[in-house]
PDB file of C-alpha atoms in Angstrom:
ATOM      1  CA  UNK A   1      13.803  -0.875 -26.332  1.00  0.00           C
ATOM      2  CA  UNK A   2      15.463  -4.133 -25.629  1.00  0.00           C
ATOM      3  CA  UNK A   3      15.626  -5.800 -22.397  1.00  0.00           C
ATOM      4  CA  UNK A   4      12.892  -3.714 -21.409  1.00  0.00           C
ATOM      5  CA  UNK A   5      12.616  -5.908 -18.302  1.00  0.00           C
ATOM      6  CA  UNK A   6      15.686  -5.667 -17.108  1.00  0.00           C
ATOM      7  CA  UNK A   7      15.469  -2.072 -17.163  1.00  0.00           C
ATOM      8  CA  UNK A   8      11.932  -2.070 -15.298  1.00  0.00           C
ATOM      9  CA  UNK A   9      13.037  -4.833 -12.794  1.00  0.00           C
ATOM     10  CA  UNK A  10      16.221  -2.703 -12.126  1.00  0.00           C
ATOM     11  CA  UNK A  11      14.357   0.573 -11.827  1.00  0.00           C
ATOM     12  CA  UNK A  12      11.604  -1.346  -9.849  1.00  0.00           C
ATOM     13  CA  UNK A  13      13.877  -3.012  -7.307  1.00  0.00           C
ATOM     14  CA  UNK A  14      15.562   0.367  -6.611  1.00  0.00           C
ATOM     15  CA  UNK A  15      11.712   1.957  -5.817  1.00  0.00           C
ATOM     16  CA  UNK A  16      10.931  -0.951  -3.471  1.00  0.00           C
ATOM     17  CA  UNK A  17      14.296  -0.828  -1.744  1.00  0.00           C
ATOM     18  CA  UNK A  18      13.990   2.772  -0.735  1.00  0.00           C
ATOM     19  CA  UNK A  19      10.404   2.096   0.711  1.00  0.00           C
ATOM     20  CA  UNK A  20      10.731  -1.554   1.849  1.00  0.00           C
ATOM     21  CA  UNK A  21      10.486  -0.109   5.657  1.00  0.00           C
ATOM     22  CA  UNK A  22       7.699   1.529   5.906  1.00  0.00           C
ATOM     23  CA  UNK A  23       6.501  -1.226   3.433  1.00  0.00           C
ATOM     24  CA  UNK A  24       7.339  -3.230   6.305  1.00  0.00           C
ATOM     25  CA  UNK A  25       5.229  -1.439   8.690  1.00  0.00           C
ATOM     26  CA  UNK A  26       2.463  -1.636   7.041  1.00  0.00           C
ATOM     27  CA  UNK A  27       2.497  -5.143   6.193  1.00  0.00           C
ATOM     28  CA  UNK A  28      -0.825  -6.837   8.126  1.00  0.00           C
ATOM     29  CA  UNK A  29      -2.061  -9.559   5.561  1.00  0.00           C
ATOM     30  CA  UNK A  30      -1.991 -12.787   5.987  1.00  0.00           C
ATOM     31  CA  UNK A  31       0.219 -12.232   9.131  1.00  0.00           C
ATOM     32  CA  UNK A  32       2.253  -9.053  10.397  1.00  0.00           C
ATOM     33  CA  UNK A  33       5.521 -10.306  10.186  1.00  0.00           C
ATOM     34  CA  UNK A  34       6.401  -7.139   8.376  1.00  0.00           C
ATOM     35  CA  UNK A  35       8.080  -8.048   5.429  1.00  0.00           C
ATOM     36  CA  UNK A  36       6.531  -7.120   2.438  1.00  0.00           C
ATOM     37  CA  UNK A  37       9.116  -4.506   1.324  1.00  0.00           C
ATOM     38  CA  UNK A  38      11.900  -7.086   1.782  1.00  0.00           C
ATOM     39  CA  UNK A  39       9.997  -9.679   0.278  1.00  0.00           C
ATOM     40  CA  UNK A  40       9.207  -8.023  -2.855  1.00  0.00           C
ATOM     41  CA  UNK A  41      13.073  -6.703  -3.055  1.00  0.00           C
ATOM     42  CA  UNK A  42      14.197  -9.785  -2.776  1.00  0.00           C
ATOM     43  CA  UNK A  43      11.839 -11.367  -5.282  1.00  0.00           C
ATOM     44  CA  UNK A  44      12.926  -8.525  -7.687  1.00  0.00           C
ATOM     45  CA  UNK A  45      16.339  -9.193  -7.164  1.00  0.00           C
ATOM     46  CA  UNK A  46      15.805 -12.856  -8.172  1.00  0.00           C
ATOM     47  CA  UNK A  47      13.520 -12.132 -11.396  1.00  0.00           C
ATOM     48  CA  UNK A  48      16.741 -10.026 -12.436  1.00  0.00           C
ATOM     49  CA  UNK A  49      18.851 -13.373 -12.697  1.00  0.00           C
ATOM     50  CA  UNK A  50      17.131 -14.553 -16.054  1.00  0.00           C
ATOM     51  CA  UNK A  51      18.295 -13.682 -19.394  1.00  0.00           C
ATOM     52  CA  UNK A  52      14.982 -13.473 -21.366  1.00  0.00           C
ATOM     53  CA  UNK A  53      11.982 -12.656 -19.700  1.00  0.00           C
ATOM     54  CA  UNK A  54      10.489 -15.767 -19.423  1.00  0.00           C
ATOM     55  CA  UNK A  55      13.608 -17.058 -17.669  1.00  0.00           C
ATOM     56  CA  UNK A  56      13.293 -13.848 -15.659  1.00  0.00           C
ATOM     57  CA  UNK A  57       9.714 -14.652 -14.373  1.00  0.00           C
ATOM     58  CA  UNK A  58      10.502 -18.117 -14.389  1.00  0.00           C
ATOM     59  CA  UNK A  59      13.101 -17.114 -11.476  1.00  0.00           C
ATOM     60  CA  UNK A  60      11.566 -15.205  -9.875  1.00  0.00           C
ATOM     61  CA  UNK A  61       8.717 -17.715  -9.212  1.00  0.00           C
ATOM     62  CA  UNK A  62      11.316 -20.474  -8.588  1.00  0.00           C
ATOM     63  CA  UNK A  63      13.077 -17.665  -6.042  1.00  0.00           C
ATOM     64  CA  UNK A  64       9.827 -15.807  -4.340  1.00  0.00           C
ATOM     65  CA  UNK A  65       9.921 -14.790  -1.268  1.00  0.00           C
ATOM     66  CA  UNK A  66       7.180 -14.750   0.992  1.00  0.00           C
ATOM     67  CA  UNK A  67       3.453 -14.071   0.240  1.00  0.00           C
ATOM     68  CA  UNK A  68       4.320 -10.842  -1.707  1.00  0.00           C
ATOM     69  CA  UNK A  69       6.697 -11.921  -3.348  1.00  0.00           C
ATOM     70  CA  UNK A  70       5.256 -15.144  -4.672  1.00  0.00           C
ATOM     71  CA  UNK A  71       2.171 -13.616  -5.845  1.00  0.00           C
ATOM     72  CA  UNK A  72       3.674 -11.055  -7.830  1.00  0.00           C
ATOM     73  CA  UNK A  73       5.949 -13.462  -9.595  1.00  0.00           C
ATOM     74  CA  UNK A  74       3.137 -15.477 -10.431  1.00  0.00           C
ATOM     75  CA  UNK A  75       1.292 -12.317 -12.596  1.00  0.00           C
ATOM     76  CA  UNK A  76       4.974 -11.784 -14.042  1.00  0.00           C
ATOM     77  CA  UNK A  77       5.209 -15.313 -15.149  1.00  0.00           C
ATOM     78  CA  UNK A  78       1.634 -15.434 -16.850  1.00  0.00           C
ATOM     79  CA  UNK A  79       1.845 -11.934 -18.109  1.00  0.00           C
ATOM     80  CA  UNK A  80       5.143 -13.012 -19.367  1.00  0.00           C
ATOM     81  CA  UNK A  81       4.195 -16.067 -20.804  1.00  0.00           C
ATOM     82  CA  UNK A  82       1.643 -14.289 -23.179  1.00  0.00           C
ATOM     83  CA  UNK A  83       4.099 -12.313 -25.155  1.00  0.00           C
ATOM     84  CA  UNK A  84       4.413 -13.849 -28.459  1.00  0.00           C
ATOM     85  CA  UNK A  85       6.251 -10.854 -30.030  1.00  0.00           C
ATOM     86  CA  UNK A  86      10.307 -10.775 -29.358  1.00  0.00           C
ATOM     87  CA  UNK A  87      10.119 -10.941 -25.723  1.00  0.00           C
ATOM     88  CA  UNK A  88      13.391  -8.826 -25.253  1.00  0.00           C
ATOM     89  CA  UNK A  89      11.986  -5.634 -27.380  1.00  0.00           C
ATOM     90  CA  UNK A  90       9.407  -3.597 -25.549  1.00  0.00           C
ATOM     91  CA  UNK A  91       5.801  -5.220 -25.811  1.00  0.00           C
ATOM     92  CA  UNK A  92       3.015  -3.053 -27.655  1.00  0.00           C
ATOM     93  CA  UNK A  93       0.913  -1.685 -25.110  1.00  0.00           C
ATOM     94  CA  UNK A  94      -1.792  -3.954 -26.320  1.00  0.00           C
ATOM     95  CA  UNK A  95      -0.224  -6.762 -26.047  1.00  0.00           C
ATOM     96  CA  UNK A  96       0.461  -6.161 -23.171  1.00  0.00           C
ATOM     97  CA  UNK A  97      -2.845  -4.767 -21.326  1.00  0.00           C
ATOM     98  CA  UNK A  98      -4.060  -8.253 -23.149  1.00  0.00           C
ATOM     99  CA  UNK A  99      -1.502 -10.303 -21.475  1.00  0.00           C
ATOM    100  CA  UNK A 100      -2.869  -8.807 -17.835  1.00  0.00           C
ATOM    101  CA  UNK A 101      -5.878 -11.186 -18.111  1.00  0.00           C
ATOM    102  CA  UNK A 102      -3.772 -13.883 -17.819  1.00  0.00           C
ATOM    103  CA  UNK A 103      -1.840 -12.573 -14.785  1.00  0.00           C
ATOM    104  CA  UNK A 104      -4.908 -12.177 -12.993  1.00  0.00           C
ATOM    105  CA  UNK A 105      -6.355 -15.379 -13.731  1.00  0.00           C
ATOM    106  CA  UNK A 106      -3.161 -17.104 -12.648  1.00  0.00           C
ATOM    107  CA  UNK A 107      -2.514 -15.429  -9.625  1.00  0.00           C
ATOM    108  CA  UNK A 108      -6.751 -16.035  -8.850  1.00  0.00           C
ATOM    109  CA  UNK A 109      -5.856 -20.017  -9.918  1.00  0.00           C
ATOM    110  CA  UNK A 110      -2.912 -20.424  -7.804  1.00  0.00           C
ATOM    111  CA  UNK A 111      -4.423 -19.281  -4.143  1.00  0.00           C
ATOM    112  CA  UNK A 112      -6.931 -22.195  -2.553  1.00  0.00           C
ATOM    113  CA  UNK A 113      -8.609 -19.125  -0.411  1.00  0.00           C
ATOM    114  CA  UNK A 114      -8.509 -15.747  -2.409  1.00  0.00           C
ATOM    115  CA  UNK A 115      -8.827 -12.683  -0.561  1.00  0.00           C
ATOM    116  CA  UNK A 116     -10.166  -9.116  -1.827  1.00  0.00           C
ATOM    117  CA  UNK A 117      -8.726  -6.487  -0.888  1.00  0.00           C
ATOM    118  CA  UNK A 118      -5.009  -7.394  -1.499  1.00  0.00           C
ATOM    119  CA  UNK A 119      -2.742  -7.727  -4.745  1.00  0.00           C
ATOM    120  CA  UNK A 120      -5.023 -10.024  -6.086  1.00  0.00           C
ATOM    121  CA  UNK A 121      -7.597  -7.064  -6.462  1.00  0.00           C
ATOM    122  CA  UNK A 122      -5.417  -5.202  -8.384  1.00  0.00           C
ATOM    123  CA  UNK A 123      -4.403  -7.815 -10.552  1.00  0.00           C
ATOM    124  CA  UNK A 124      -8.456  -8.469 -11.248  1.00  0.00           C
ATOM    125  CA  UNK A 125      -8.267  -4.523 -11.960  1.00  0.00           C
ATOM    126  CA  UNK A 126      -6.408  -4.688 -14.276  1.00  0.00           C
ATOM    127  CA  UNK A 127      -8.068  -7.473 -16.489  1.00  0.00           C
ATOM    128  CA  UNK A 128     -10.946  -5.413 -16.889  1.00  0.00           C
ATOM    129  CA  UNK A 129     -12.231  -3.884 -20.175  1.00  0.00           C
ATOM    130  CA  UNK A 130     -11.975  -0.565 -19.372  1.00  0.00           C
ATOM    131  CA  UNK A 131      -7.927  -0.927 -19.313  1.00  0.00           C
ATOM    132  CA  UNK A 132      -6.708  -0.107 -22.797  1.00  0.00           C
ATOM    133  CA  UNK A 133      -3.755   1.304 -22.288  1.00  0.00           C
ATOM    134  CA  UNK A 134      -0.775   2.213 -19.214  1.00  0.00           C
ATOM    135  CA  UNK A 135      -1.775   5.421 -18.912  1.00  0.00           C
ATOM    136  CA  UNK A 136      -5.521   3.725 -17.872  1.00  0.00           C
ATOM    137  CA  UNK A 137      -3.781   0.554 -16.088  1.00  0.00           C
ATOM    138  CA  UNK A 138      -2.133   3.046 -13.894  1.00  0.00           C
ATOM    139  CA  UNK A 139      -5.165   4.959 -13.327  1.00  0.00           C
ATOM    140  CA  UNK A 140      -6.786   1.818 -12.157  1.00  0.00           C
ATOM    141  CA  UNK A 141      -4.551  -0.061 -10.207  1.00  0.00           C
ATOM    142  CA  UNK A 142      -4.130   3.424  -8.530  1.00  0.00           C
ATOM    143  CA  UNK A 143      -7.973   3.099  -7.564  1.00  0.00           C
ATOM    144  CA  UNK A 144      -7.945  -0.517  -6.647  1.00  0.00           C
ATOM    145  CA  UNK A 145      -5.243   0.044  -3.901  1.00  0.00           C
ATOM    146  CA  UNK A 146      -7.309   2.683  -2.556  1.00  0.00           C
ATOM    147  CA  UNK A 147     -10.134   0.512  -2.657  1.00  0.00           C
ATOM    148  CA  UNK A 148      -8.057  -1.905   0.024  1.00  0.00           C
ATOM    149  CA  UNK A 149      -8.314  -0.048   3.469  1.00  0.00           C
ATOM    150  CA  UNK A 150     -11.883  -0.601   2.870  1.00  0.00           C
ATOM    151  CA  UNK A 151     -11.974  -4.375   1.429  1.00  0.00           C
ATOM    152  CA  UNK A 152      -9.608  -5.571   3.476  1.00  0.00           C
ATOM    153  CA  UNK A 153     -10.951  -6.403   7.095  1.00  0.00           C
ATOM    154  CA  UNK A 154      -7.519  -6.342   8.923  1.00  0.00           C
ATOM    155  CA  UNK A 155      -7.213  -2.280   7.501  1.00  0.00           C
ATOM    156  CA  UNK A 156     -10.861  -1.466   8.973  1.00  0.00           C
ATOM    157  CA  UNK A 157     -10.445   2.334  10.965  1.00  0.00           C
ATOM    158  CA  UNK A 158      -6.624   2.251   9.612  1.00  0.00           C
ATOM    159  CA  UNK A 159      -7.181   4.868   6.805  1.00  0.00           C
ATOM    160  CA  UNK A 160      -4.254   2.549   5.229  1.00  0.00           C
ATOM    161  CA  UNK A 161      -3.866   0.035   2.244  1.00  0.00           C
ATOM    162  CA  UNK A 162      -2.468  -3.268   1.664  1.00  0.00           C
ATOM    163  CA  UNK A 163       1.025  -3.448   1.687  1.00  0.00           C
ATOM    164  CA  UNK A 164       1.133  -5.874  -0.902  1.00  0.00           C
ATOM    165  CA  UNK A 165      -1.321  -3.967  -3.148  1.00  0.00           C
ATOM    166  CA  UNK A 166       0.727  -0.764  -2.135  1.00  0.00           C
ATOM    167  CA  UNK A 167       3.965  -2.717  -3.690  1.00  0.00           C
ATOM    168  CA  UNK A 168       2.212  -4.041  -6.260  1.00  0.00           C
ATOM    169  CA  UNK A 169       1.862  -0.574  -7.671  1.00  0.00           C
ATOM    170  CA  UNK A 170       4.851   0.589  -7.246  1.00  0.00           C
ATOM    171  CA  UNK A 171       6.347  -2.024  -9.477  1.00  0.00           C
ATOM    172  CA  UNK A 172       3.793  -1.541 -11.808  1.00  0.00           C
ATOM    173  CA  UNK A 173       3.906   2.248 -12.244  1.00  0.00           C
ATOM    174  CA  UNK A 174       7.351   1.562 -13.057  1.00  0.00           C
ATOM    175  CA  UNK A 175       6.724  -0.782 -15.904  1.00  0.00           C
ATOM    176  CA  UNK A 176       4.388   1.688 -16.583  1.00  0.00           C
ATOM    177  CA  UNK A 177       6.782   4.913 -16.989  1.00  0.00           C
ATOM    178  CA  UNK A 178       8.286   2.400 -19.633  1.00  0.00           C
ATOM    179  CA  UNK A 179       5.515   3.458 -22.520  1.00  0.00           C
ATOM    180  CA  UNK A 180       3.974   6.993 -20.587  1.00  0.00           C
ATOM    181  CA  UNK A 181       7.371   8.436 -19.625  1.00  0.00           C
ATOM    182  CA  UNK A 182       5.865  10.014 -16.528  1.00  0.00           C
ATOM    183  CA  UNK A 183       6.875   8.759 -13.148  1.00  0.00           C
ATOM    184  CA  UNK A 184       3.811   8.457 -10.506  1.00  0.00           C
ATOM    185  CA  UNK A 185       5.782   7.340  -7.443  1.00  0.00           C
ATOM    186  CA  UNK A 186       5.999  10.653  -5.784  1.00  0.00           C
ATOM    187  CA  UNK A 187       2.271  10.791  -6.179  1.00  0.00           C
ATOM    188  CA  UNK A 188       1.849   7.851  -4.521  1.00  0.00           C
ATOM    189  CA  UNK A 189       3.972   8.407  -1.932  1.00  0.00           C
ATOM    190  CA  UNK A 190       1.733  11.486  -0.831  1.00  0.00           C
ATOM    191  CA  UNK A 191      -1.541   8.854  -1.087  1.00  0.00           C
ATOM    192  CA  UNK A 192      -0.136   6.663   1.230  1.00  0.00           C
ATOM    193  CA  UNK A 193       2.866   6.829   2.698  1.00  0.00           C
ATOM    194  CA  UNK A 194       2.469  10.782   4.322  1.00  0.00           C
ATOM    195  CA  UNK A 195      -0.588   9.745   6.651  1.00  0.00           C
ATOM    196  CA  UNK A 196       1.657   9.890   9.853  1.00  0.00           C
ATOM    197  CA  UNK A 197       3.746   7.312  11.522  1.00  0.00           C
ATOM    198  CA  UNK A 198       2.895   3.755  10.907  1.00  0.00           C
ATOM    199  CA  UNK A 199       2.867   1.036  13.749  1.00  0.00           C
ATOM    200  CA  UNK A 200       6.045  -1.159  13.333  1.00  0.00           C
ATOM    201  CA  UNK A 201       3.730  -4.121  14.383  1.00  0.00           C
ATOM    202  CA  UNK A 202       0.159  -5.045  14.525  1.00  0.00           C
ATOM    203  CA  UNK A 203      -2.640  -7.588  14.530  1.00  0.00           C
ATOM    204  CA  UNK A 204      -3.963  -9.285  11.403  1.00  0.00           C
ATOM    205  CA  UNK A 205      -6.751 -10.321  12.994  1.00  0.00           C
ATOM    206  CA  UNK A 206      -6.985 -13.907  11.789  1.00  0.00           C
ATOM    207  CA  UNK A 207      -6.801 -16.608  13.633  1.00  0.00           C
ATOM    208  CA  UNK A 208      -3.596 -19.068  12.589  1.00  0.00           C
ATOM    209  CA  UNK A 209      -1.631 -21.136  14.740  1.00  0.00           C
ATOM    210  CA  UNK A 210       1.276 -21.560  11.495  1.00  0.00           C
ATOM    211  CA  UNK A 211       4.596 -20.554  12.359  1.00  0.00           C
ATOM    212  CA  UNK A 212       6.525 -21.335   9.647  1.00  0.00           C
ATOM    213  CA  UNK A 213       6.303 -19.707   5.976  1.00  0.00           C
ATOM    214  CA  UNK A 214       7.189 -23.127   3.573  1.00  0.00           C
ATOM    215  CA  UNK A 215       8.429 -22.188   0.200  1.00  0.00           C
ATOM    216  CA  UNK A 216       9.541 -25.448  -2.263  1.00  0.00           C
ATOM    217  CA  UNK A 217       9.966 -26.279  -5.803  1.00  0.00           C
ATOM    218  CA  UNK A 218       8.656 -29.475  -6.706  1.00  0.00           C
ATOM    219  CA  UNK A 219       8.191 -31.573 -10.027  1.00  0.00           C
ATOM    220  CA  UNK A 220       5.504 -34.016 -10.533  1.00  0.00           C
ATOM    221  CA  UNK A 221       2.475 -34.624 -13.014  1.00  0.00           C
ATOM    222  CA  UNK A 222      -0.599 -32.498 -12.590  1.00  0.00           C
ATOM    223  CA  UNK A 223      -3.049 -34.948 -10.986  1.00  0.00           C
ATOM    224  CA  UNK A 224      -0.458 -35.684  -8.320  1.00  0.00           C
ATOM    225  CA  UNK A 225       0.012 -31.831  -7.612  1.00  0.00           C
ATOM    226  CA  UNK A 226      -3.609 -31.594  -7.534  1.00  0.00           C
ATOM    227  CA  UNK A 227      -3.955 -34.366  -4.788  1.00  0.00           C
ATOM    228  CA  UNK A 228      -1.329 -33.007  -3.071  1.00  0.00           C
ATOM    229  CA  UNK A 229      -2.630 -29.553  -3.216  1.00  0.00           C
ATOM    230  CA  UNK A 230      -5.867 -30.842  -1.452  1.00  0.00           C
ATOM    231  CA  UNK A 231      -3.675 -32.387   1.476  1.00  0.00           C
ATOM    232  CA  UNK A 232      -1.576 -29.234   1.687  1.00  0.00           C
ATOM    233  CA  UNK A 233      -4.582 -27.245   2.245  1.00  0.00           C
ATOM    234  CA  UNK A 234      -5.612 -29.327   5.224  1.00  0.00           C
ATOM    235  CA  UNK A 235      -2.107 -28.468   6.813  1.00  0.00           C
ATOM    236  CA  UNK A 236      -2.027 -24.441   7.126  1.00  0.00           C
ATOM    237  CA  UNK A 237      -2.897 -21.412   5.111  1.00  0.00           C
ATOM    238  CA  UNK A 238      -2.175 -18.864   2.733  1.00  0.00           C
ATOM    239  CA  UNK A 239      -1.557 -21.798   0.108  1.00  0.00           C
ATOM    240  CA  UNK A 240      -0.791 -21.238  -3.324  1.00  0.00           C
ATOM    241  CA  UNK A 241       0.393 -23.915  -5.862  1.00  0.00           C
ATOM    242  CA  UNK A 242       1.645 -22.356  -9.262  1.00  0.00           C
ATOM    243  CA  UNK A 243       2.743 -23.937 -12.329  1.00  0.00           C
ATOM    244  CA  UNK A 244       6.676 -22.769 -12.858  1.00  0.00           C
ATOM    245  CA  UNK A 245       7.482 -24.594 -15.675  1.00  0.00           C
ATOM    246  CA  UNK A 246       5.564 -26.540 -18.172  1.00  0.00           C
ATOM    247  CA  UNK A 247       7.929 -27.658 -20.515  1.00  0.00           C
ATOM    248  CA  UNK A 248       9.379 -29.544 -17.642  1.00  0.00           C
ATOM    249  CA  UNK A 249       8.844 -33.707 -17.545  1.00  0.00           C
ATOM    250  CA  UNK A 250       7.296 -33.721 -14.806  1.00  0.00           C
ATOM    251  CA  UNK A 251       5.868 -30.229 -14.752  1.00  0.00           C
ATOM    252  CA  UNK A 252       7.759 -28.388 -12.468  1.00  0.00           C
ATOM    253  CA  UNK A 253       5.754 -26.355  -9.381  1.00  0.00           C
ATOM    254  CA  UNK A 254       5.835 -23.435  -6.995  1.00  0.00           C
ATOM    255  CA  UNK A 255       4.715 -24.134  -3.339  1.00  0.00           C
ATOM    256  CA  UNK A 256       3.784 -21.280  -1.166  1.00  0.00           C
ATOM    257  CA  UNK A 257       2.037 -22.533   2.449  1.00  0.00           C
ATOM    258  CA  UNK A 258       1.848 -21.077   5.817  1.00  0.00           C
ATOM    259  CA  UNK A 259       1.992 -24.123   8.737  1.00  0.00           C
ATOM    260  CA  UNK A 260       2.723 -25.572  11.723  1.00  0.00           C
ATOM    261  CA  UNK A 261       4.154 -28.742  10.773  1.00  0.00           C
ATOM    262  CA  UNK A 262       6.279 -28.708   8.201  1.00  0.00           C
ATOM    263  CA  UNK A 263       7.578 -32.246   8.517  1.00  0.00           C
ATOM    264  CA  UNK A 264       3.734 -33.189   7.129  1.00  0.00           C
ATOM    265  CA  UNK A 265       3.892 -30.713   4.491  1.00  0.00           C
ATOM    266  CA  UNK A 266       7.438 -32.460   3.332  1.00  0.00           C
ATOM    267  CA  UNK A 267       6.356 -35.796   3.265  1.00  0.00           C
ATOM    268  CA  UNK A 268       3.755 -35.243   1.188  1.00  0.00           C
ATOM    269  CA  UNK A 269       5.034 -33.527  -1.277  1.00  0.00           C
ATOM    270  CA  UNK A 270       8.185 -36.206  -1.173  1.00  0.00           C
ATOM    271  CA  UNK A 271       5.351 -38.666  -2.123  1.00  0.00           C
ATOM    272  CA  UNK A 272       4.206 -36.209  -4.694  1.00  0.00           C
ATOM    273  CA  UNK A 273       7.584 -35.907  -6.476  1.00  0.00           C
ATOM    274  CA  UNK A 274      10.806 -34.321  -6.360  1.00  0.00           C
ATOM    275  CA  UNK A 275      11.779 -31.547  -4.613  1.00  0.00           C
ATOM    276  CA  UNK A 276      14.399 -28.557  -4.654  1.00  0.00           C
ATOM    277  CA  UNK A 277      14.646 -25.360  -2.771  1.00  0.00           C
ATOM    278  CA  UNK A 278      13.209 -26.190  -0.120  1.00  0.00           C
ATOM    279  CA  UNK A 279      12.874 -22.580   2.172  1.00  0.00           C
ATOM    280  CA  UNK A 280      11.221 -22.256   5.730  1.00  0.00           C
ATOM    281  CA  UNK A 281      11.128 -18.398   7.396  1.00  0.00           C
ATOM    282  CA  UNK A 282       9.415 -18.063  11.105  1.00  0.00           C
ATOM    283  CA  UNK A 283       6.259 -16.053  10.838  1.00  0.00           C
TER     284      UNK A 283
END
């Protein structure tokens, strides 16, 4: 098959977009600004701009919306990055369940305060040994979303799951479908989303006095990004600094950070290095 990803980013997008609301609803982690459906949409939408599908990845990380959205571009871009066949004909399935280790590691790499319990423990699931195949990956990342209401101290007495897990799987039981041919989403629907009516809005719990979601591309060398990374952490949360392109002189970077004061958070990555899509959303 070639442009595989096209066709699972198309067929992905489509699943999120017809459950992005009560995606929404559900969306607690880091903050419930409920907009994990959108987010991942949009991020979708963005990965479907590239022509190969390292350009694809490479978009969507340069694109990502939100925390969601940035975290699942990061696995794409590792997992996509690790593909040394013809990148437009459909991966071998070992190649692929391979090229999950990677994902996981990156997305683990990029976050300065990794949570369990969230998309980053499916990721993890996935990387695990006992993952040969898609039929298996599906089986486990099926588990490890499960495994959120309980991990997750924001879901305690919810009897629900991570949004961001939750979307995770989606788009990954679509990728999925690409080598098993059988479509899961209907079954998980029925695990999660036909417990009852879902609270449009609720409390994550955490204490954070950010407001604004900062989202910025920025090119500079690797020991700068590293200082700067350090500073950034002092200024909010839910930071996560990802490599975007390393073929770029200077490397070029993906910014994620939750804050309250943005005009710090600019300046110092100004005396890091260049920056470009620059992208601020109220929390």
């Amino acid at each position: 098959m070639s442009n595989w990803w096209k066709t699972w980013l198309e067929s992905a997008q489509r699943v999120i977009s017809e459950r992005e609301q009560q995606l929404n609803a559900m969306n607690v982690f880091p903050v419930p600004d409920a907009d994990t459906g959108t987010n991942l949409r949009l991020t979708l939408q963005a990965a479907g701009s590239g022509h190969t599908a390292v350009e694809s990845a490479r978009a969507a990380l340069l694109d990502a919306r939100g925390n969601s959205g940035t975290l699942w571009s990061i696995w794409w871009s590792a997992v996509a990055g690790e593909l040394t066949q013809d990148r437009d004909e459909l991966p071998t399935q070992q190649a692929l369940v391979e090229a999950f280790l990677a994902g996981a590691s990156a997305m683990r790499e990029a976050l300065t305060e990794p949570v369990e319990g969230t998309m980053l423990s499916v990721a993890d699931r996935l990387a695990e040994g006992t993952v040969t195949d898609m039929s298996s990956a599906v089986t486990a990342a099926r588990q490890a979303v499960a495994l959120t209401s309980s991990q997750l101290k924001e879901l305690a007495g919810t009897q629900r799951v991570d949004s961001g897990a939750l979307g995770f799987l989606y788009v990954f039981s679509v990728l999925a479908e690409l080598y098993t041919g059988d479509s899961v989403t209907e079954e998980i629907d029925k695990d999660h989303l036909s417990s009852g009516e879902m609270p449009q809005t609720a409390s994550s719990g955490r204490d954070s006095s950010a407001a604004l979601e900062v989202m910025v591309s920025v090119q500079a060398d690797a020991t700068s990004m590293a200082i700067a990374r350090s500073q950034l952490a002092q200024m909010g949360d839910s930071l996560s600094v990802a490599l975007a392109d390393s073929s770029a002189d200077p490397l070029l970077w993906a910014v994620h950070l939750h804050t309250d004061d943005p005009g710090a958070v600019r300046q110092a990555l100004e005396d890091t290095g260049t920056l470009s899509n620059w992208r601020t959303t109220a929390l």
